mmCIF file of C-alpha atoms and ligand atoms in Angstrom:
data_model
loop_
_atom_site.group_PDB
_atom_site.id
_atom_site.type_symbol
_atom_site.label_atom_id
_atom_site.label_comp_id
_atom_site.label_asym_id
_atom_site.label_seq_id
_atom_site.Cartn_x
_atom_site.Cartn_y
_atom_site.Cartn_z
ATOM 1 C CA MET I 25 21.288 -3.987 9.917
ATOM 2 C CA ILE I 26 19.621 -1.486 7.561
ATOM 3 C CA PHE I 27 17.659 -3.227 4.798
ATOM 4 C CA THR I 28 14.460 -1.993 3.155
ATOM 5 C CA VAL I 29 12.030 -4.107 1.181
ATOM 6 C CA ALA I 30 9.873 -1.692 -0.862
ATOM 7 C CA ILE I 31 6.628 -3.204 -2.167
ATOM 8 C CA ASP I 32 4.406 -1.135 -4.437
ATOM 9 C CA GLY I 33 1.352 -1.990 -6.475
ATOM 10 C CA PRO I 34 -2.331 -1.285 -7.078
ATOM 11 C CA ALA I 35 -5.245 -2.037 -4.718
ATOM 12 C CA ALA I 36 -5.812 -5.716 -3.865
ATOM 13 C CA SER I 37 -2.786 -6.917 -5.834
ATOM 14 C CA GLY I 38 -1.662 -9.018 -2.864
ATOM 15 C CA LYS I 39 1.102 -6.637 -1.787
ATOM 16 C CA GLY I 40 -0.169 -6.376 1.792
ATOM 17 C CA THR I 41 -0.316 -10.147 2.245
ATOM 18 C CA ILE I 42 3.160 -10.517 0.736
ATOM 19 C CA ALA I 43 4.532 -7.679 2.885
ATOM 20 C CA LYS I 44 3.234 -9.239 6.118
ATOM 21 C CA ALA I 45 4.574 -12.684 5.212
ATOM 22 C CA LEU I 46 8.021 -11.313 4.281
ATOM 23 C CA ALA I 47 8.250 -9.303 7.500
ATOM 24 C CA ARG I 48 7.378 -12.380 9.556
ATOM 25 C CA GLU I 49 9.822 -14.571 7.643
ATOM 26 C CA LEU I 50 12.712 -12.082 7.783
ATOM 27 C CA GLY I 51 12.029 -10.711 11.284
ATOM 28 C CA PHE I 52 11.668 -7.174 9.877
ATOM 29 C CA ALA I 53 9.212 -4.491 10.991
ATOM 30 C CA HIS I 54 6.257 -3.896 8.654
ATOM 31 C CA LEU I 55 4.422 -0.688 7.746
ATOM 32 C CA ASP I 56 1.301 -0.670 5.567
ATOM 33 C CA THR I 57 1.588 2.933 4.330
ATOM 34 C CA GLY I 58 -1.947 2.833 2.869
ATOM 35 C CA LEU I 59 -3.197 2.974 6.464
ATOM 36 C CA LEU I 60 -1.635 6.434 6.867
ATOM 37 C CA TYR I 61 -3.627 7.767 3.904
ATOM 38 C CA ARG I 62 -6.741 5.912 5.078
ATOM 39 C CA ALA I 63 -6.430 7.503 8.545
ATOM 40 C CA VAL I 64 -6.214 10.965 6.959
ATOM 41 C CA ALA I 65 -9.205 10.062 4.751
ATOM 42 C CA ALA I 66 -11.316 8.984 7.748
ATOM 43 C CA LYS I 67 -10.636 12.363 9.416
ATOM 44 C CA SER I 68 -11.445 14.154 6.152
ATOM 45 C CA LEU I 69 -14.791 12.309 5.950
ATOM 46 C CA GLU I 70 -15.480 13.566 9.505
ATOM 47 C CA GLY I 71 -14.989 17.114 8.208
ATOM 48 C CA GLN I 72 -11.378 17.773 9.217
ATOM 49 C CA ASP I 73 -8.989 19.497 6.810
ATOM 50 C CA PRO I 74 -6.900 16.666 5.274
ATOM 51 C CA VAL I 75 -3.611 18.577 5.409
ATOM 52 C CA GLU I 76 -4.090 19.335 9.129
ATOM 53 C CA ALA I 77 -5.131 15.719 9.717
ATOM 54 C CA ALA I 78 -1.923 14.495 8.028
ATOM 55 C CA GLN I 79 0.233 16.912 10.016
ATOM 56 C CA GLY I 80 -1.306 15.770 13.304
ATOM 57 C CA LEU I 81 -1.389 12.056 12.532
ATOM 58 C CA ASP I 82 -0.212 9.579 15.169
ATOM 59 C CA PRO I 83 1.053 6.652 13.080
ATOM 60 C CA GLY I 84 1.233 4.492 16.213
ATOM 61 C CA GLY I 85 -2.420 3.867 16.885
ATOM 62 C CA LEU I 86 -4.107 3.186 13.545
ATOM 63 C CA ASP I 87 -7.207 0.992 13.650
ATOM 64 C CA GLY I 88 -6.945 -1.115 10.478
ATOM 65 C CA ALA I 89 -10.407 -2.662 10.738
ATOM 66 C CA ARG I 90 -12.224 0.676 10.922
ATOM 67 C CA LEU I 91 -10.172 2.060 8.024
ATOM 68 C CA ARG I 92 -10.713 -0.796 5.560
ATOM 69 C CA THR I 93 -14.041 0.282 4.085
ATOM 70 C CA ALA I 94 -14.816 1.147 0.458
ATOM 71 C CA ALA I 95 -15.739 4.743 1.357
ATOM 72 C CA VAL I 96 -12.450 5.316 3.215
ATOM 73 C CA ALA I 97 -10.476 3.744 0.329
ATOM 74 C CA GLN I 98 -11.981 6.103 -2.246
ATOM 75 C CA GLU I 99 -11.411 9.135 -0.019
ATOM 76 C CA ALA I 100 -7.830 7.937 0.645
ATOM 77 C CA SER I 101 -7.008 8.074 -3.062
ATOM 78 C CA ARG I 102 -8.404 11.633 -3.146
ATOM 79 C CA VAL I 103 -6.467 12.977 -0.147
ATOM 80 C CA ALA I 104 -3.348 11.117 -1.396
ATOM 81 C CA ALA I 105 -3.317 13.367 -4.482
ATOM 82 C CA ILE I 106 -2.875 16.493 -2.304
ATOM 83 C CA PRO I 107 0.872 17.329 -2.322
ATOM 84 C CA ALA I 108 0.864 18.816 1.226
ATOM 85 C CA VAL I 109 -0.705 15.618 2.591
ATOM 86 C CA ARG I 110 2.092 13.535 1.045
ATOM 87 C CA VAL I 111 4.770 15.932 2.358
ATOM 88 C CA ALA I 112 3.351 15.686 5.901
ATOM 89 C CA LEU I 113 3.654 11.881 5.806
ATOM 90 C CA LEU I 114 7.157 11.797 4.299
ATOM 91 C CA ASP I 115 9.431 11.949 7.369
ATOM 92 C CA VAL I 116 7.726 9.220 9.359
ATOM 93 C CA GLN I 117 7.907 6.897 6.341
ATOM 94 C CA LYS I 118 11.548 7.696 5.502
ATOM 95 C CA ALA I 119 12.556 7.091 9.123
ATOM 96 C CA PHE I 120 10.697 3.777 9.190
ATOM 97 C CA ALA I 121 12.414 2.645 5.976
ATOM 98 C CA ARG I 122 15.904 3.107 7.410
ATOM 99 C CA ARG I 123 15.182 1.888 10.963
ATOM 100 C CA GLU I 124 17.660 -0.529 12.508
ATOM 101 C CA GLY I 125 16.680 -4.180 12.067
ATOM 102 C CA GLY I 126 15.117 -4.091 8.607
ATOM 103 C CA ALA I 127 11.804 -2.834 7.242
ATOM 104 C CA VAL I 128 9.153 -4.050 4.840
ATOM 105 C CA MET I 129 6.906 -1.256 3.535
ATOM 106 C CA ASP I 130 3.999 -1.530 1.146
ATOM 107 C CA GLY I 131 2.258 1.277 -0.725
ATOM 108 C CA ARG I 132 2.317 3.087 -4.049
ATOM 109 C CA ASP I 133 5.525 5.158 -3.982
ATOM 110 C CA ILE I 134 7.909 3.329 -1.636
ATOM 111 C CA GLY I 135 10.485 2.352 -4.279
ATOM 112 C CA THR I 136 10.135 5.608 -6.232
ATOM 113 C CA VAL I 137 9.836 8.365 -3.579
ATOM 114 C CA ILE I 138 10.019 7.149 0.036
ATOM 115 C CA CYS I 139 13.056 4.900 -0.301
ATOM 116 C CA PRO I 140 14.655 4.938 -3.780
ATOM 117 C CA GLU I 141 17.742 3.384 -2.121
ATOM 118 C CA ALA I 142 15.772 0.294 -0.964
ATOM 119 C CA GLU I 143 17.847 -2.880 -1.198
ATOM 120 C CA ALA I 144 14.923 -4.886 -2.627
ATOM 121 C CA LYS I 145 12.050 -3.461 -4.680
ATOM 122 C CA LEU I 146 8.965 -5.361 -5.763
ATOM 123 C CA PHE I 147 6.050 -4.204 -7.890
ATOM 124 C CA VAL I 148 3.131 -6.529 -7.164
ATOM 125 C CA THR I 149 0.281 -6.389 -9.640
ATOM 126 C CA ALA I 150 -2.668 -8.419 -11.028
ATOM 127 C CA SER I 151 -5.502 -7.895 -13.514
ATOM 128 C CA ALA I 152 -8.274 -5.509 -12.416
ATOM 129 C CA GLU I 153 -10.751 -8.434 -12.510
ATOM 130 C CA ALA I 154 -8.606 -10.631 -10.248
ATOM 131 C CA ARG I 155 -8.090 -7.759 -7.814
ATOM 132 C CA ALA I 156 -11.765 -6.776 -7.737
ATOM 133 C CA GLY I 157 -12.745 -10.413 -7.082
ATOM 134 C CA ARG I 158 -10.410 -10.586 -4.086
ATOM 135 C CA ARG I 159 -11.496 -7.246 -2.674
ATOM 136 C CA TYR I 160 -15.175 -8.195 -3.149
ATOM 137 C CA ARG I 161 -14.728 -11.424 -1.168
ATOM 138 C CA GLU I 162 -12.854 -9.585 1.607
ATOM 139 C CA LEU I 163 -15.551 -6.930 1.941
ATOM 140 C CA VAL I 164 -18.366 -9.527 1.933
ATOM 141 C CA ALA I 165 -16.511 -11.568 4.582
ATOM 142 C CA ALA I 166 -16.263 -8.377 6.661
ATOM 143 C CA GLY I 167 -20.054 -8.047 6.471
ATOM 144 C CA GLN I 168 -20.184 -5.121 4.024
ATOM 145 C CA GLU I 169 -22.921 -4.893 1.391
ATOM 146 C CA VAL I 170 -21.169 -4.586 -1.960
ATOM 147 C CA THR I 171 -21.522 -5.995 -5.495
ATOM 148 C CA LEU I 172 -18.783 -7.442 -7.704
ATOM 149 C CA GLU I 173 -19.550 -4.920 -10.480
ATOM 150 C CA GLY I 174 -19.417 -2.022 -8.030
ATOM 151 C CA THR I 175 -16.138 -3.277 -6.567
ATOM 152 C CA LEU I 176 -14.595 -3.588 -10.054
ATOM 153 C CA ALA I 177 -15.688 -0.038 -10.893
ATOM 154 C CA GLU I 178 -14.164 1.216 -7.631
ATOM 155 C CA VAL I 179 -10.891 -0.635 -8.231
ATOM 156 C CA ARG I 180 -10.680 0.915 -11.718
ATOM 157 C CA ALA I 181 -11.496 4.408 -10.431
ATOM 158 C CA ARG I 182 -8.832 4.136 -7.730
ATOM 159 C CA ASP I 183 -6.237 2.791 -10.235
ATOM 160 C CA ALA I 184 -6.919 5.735 -12.529
ATOM 161 C CA ARG I 185 -6.548 8.274 -9.702
ATOM 162 C CA ASP I 186 -3.426 6.633 -8.256
ATOM 163 C CA ALA I 187 -1.642 6.241 -11.609
ATOM 164 C CA GLY I 188 -2.831 9.558 -13.059
ATOM 165 C CA ARG I 189 -1.954 11.984 -10.270
ATOM 166 C CA ASP I 190 0.892 14.492 -10.640
ATOM 167 C CA VAL I 191 2.669 13.728 -7.344
ATOM 168 C CA ALA I 192 4.125 10.287 -6.687
ATOM 169 C CA PRO I 193 1.937 8.435 -9.234
ATOM 170 C CA LEU I 194 1.702 4.660 -8.993
ATOM 171 C CA ARG I 195 4.386 3.174 -11.232
ATOM 172 C CA PRO I 196 7.147 0.584 -10.864
ATOM 173 C CA ALA I 197 10.622 1.874 -9.984
ATOM 174 C CA GLY I 198 13.065 1.233 -12.832
ATOM 175 C CA ASP I 199 14.840 -1.424 -10.759
ATOM 176 C CA ALA I 200 11.725 -3.101 -9.302
ATOM 177 C CA VAL I 201 11.021 -6.788 -9.910
ATOM 178 C CA VAL I 202 7.431 -7.178 -11.161
ATOM 179 C CA ILE I 203 5.334 -10.038 -9.723
ATOM 180 C CA ASP I 204 1.949 -10.634 -11.379
ATOM 181 C CA THR I 205 -0.242 -12.493 -8.883
ATOM 182 C CA SER I 206 -3.291 -12.958 -11.186
ATOM 183 C CA GLY I 207 -2.706 -16.704 -11.479
ATOM 184 C CA LEU I 208 -0.737 -17.263 -8.261
ATOM 185 C CA GLY I 209 -1.859 -18.563 -4.886
ATOM 186 C CA ILE I 210 -0.670 -16.808 -1.725
ATOM 187 C CA GLU I 211 2.146 -19.291 -1.064
ATOM 188 C CA GLU I 212 3.488 -19.060 -4.631
ATOM 189 C CA ALA I 213 3.394 -15.265 -4.565
ATOM 190 C CA VAL I 214 5.147 -15.129 -1.179
ATOM 191 C CA SER I 215 7.898 -17.531 -2.230
ATOM 192 C CA ALA I 216 8.507 -15.591 -5.466
ATOM 193 C CA ALA I 217 8.866 -12.398 -3.417
ATOM 194 C CA LEU I 218 11.059 -14.064 -0.813
ATOM 195 C CA ALA I 219 13.400 -15.365 -3.525
ATOM 196 C CA VAL I 220 13.923 -11.822 -4.830
ATOM 197 C CA VAL I 221 14.731 -10.518 -1.332
ATOM 198 C CA ARG I 222 17.057 -13.398 -0.431
ATOM 199 C CA GLU I 223 19.138 -12.766 -3.571
ATOM 200 C CA ARG I 224 19.828 -9.274 -2.226
ATOM 201 C CA LEU I 225 20.325 -9.989 1.493
HETATM 202 O O1 C5P M 326 -3.039 0.403 -0.050
HETATM 203 P P1 C5P M 326 -4.372 1.002 0.289
HETATM 204 O O2 C5P M 326 -5.464 0.513 -0.603
HETATM 205 O O3 C5P M 326 -4.719 0.864 1.730
HETATM 206 O O4 C5P M 326 -4.188 2.574 0.026
HETATM 207 C C1 C5P M 326 -5.266 3.481 0.064
HETATM 208 C C2 C5P M 326 -4.939 4.678 -0.845
HETATM 209 O O5 C5P M 326 -3.864 5.422 -0.266
HETATM 210 C C3 C5P M 326 -4.458 4.310 -2.247
HETATM 211 O O6 C5P M 326 -5.525 4.174 -3.177
HETATM 212 C C4 C5P M 326 -3.550 5.484 -2.604
HETATM 213 O O7 C5P M 326 -4.272 6.543 -3.189
HETATM 214 C C5 C5P M 326 -3.014 5.958 -1.269
HETATM 215 N N1 C5P M 326 -1.616 5.563 -1.033
HETATM 216 C C6 C5P M 326 -0.618 6.342 -1.602
HETATM 217 N N2 C5P M 326 0.701 6.062 -1.337
HETATM 218 C C7 C5P M 326 1.037 5.034 -0.552
HETATM 219 C C8 C5P M 326 0.026 4.195 0.002
HETATM 220 C C9 C5P M 326 -1.299 4.486 -0.265
HETATM 221 O O8 C5P M 326 -0.896 7.274 -2.327
HETATM 222 N N3 C5P M 326 2.335 4.811 -0.301
#
């Protein structure tokens, strides 16, 4: 069976949590496409050319823990605005979307660019304050030294870069169902998302 669930949205909106839960529930493969950009960003911070890093990327062995830092996130939104970086990551993502057995993908441009033909499209969002609060708690739990104000400023800066760039800007696909998770718990958000997918299965 070919069936793609495309989940887009801003940082810390809950899209990653929803994507993982849907994949588990449906028995689909899951790809967090932000990790691809974060892996390129980590190489760029080490001094490598980001376009070459994207062209040589092995999407198999990405170390999520090492890539989920504030510095890597900011650099990811910078390298993600380079058109040649996005082009280099296109084929692997398109192939994943249409793999046999079903796919859940989360990112910024899945429903608009990577897989406009996706059977189910979700745009998961929340207020900047709600998202910054979540990200702050995650980073503190991971032992990083951050402040709530600094995290909010970083969330806003990343939103502005992701929505304002010329190539594949963050925006909902015309046929995406919008889920605002500001006032929702994880279970409520997951069941809202699952209901949308089940209607289309
Ligand atoms: O989702 P995550 O926060 O891990 O993404 C890191 C950065 O990668 C985002 O801020 C965005 O600039 C970029 N990204 C993108 N397109 C995607 C996924 C992530 O441009 N499909």
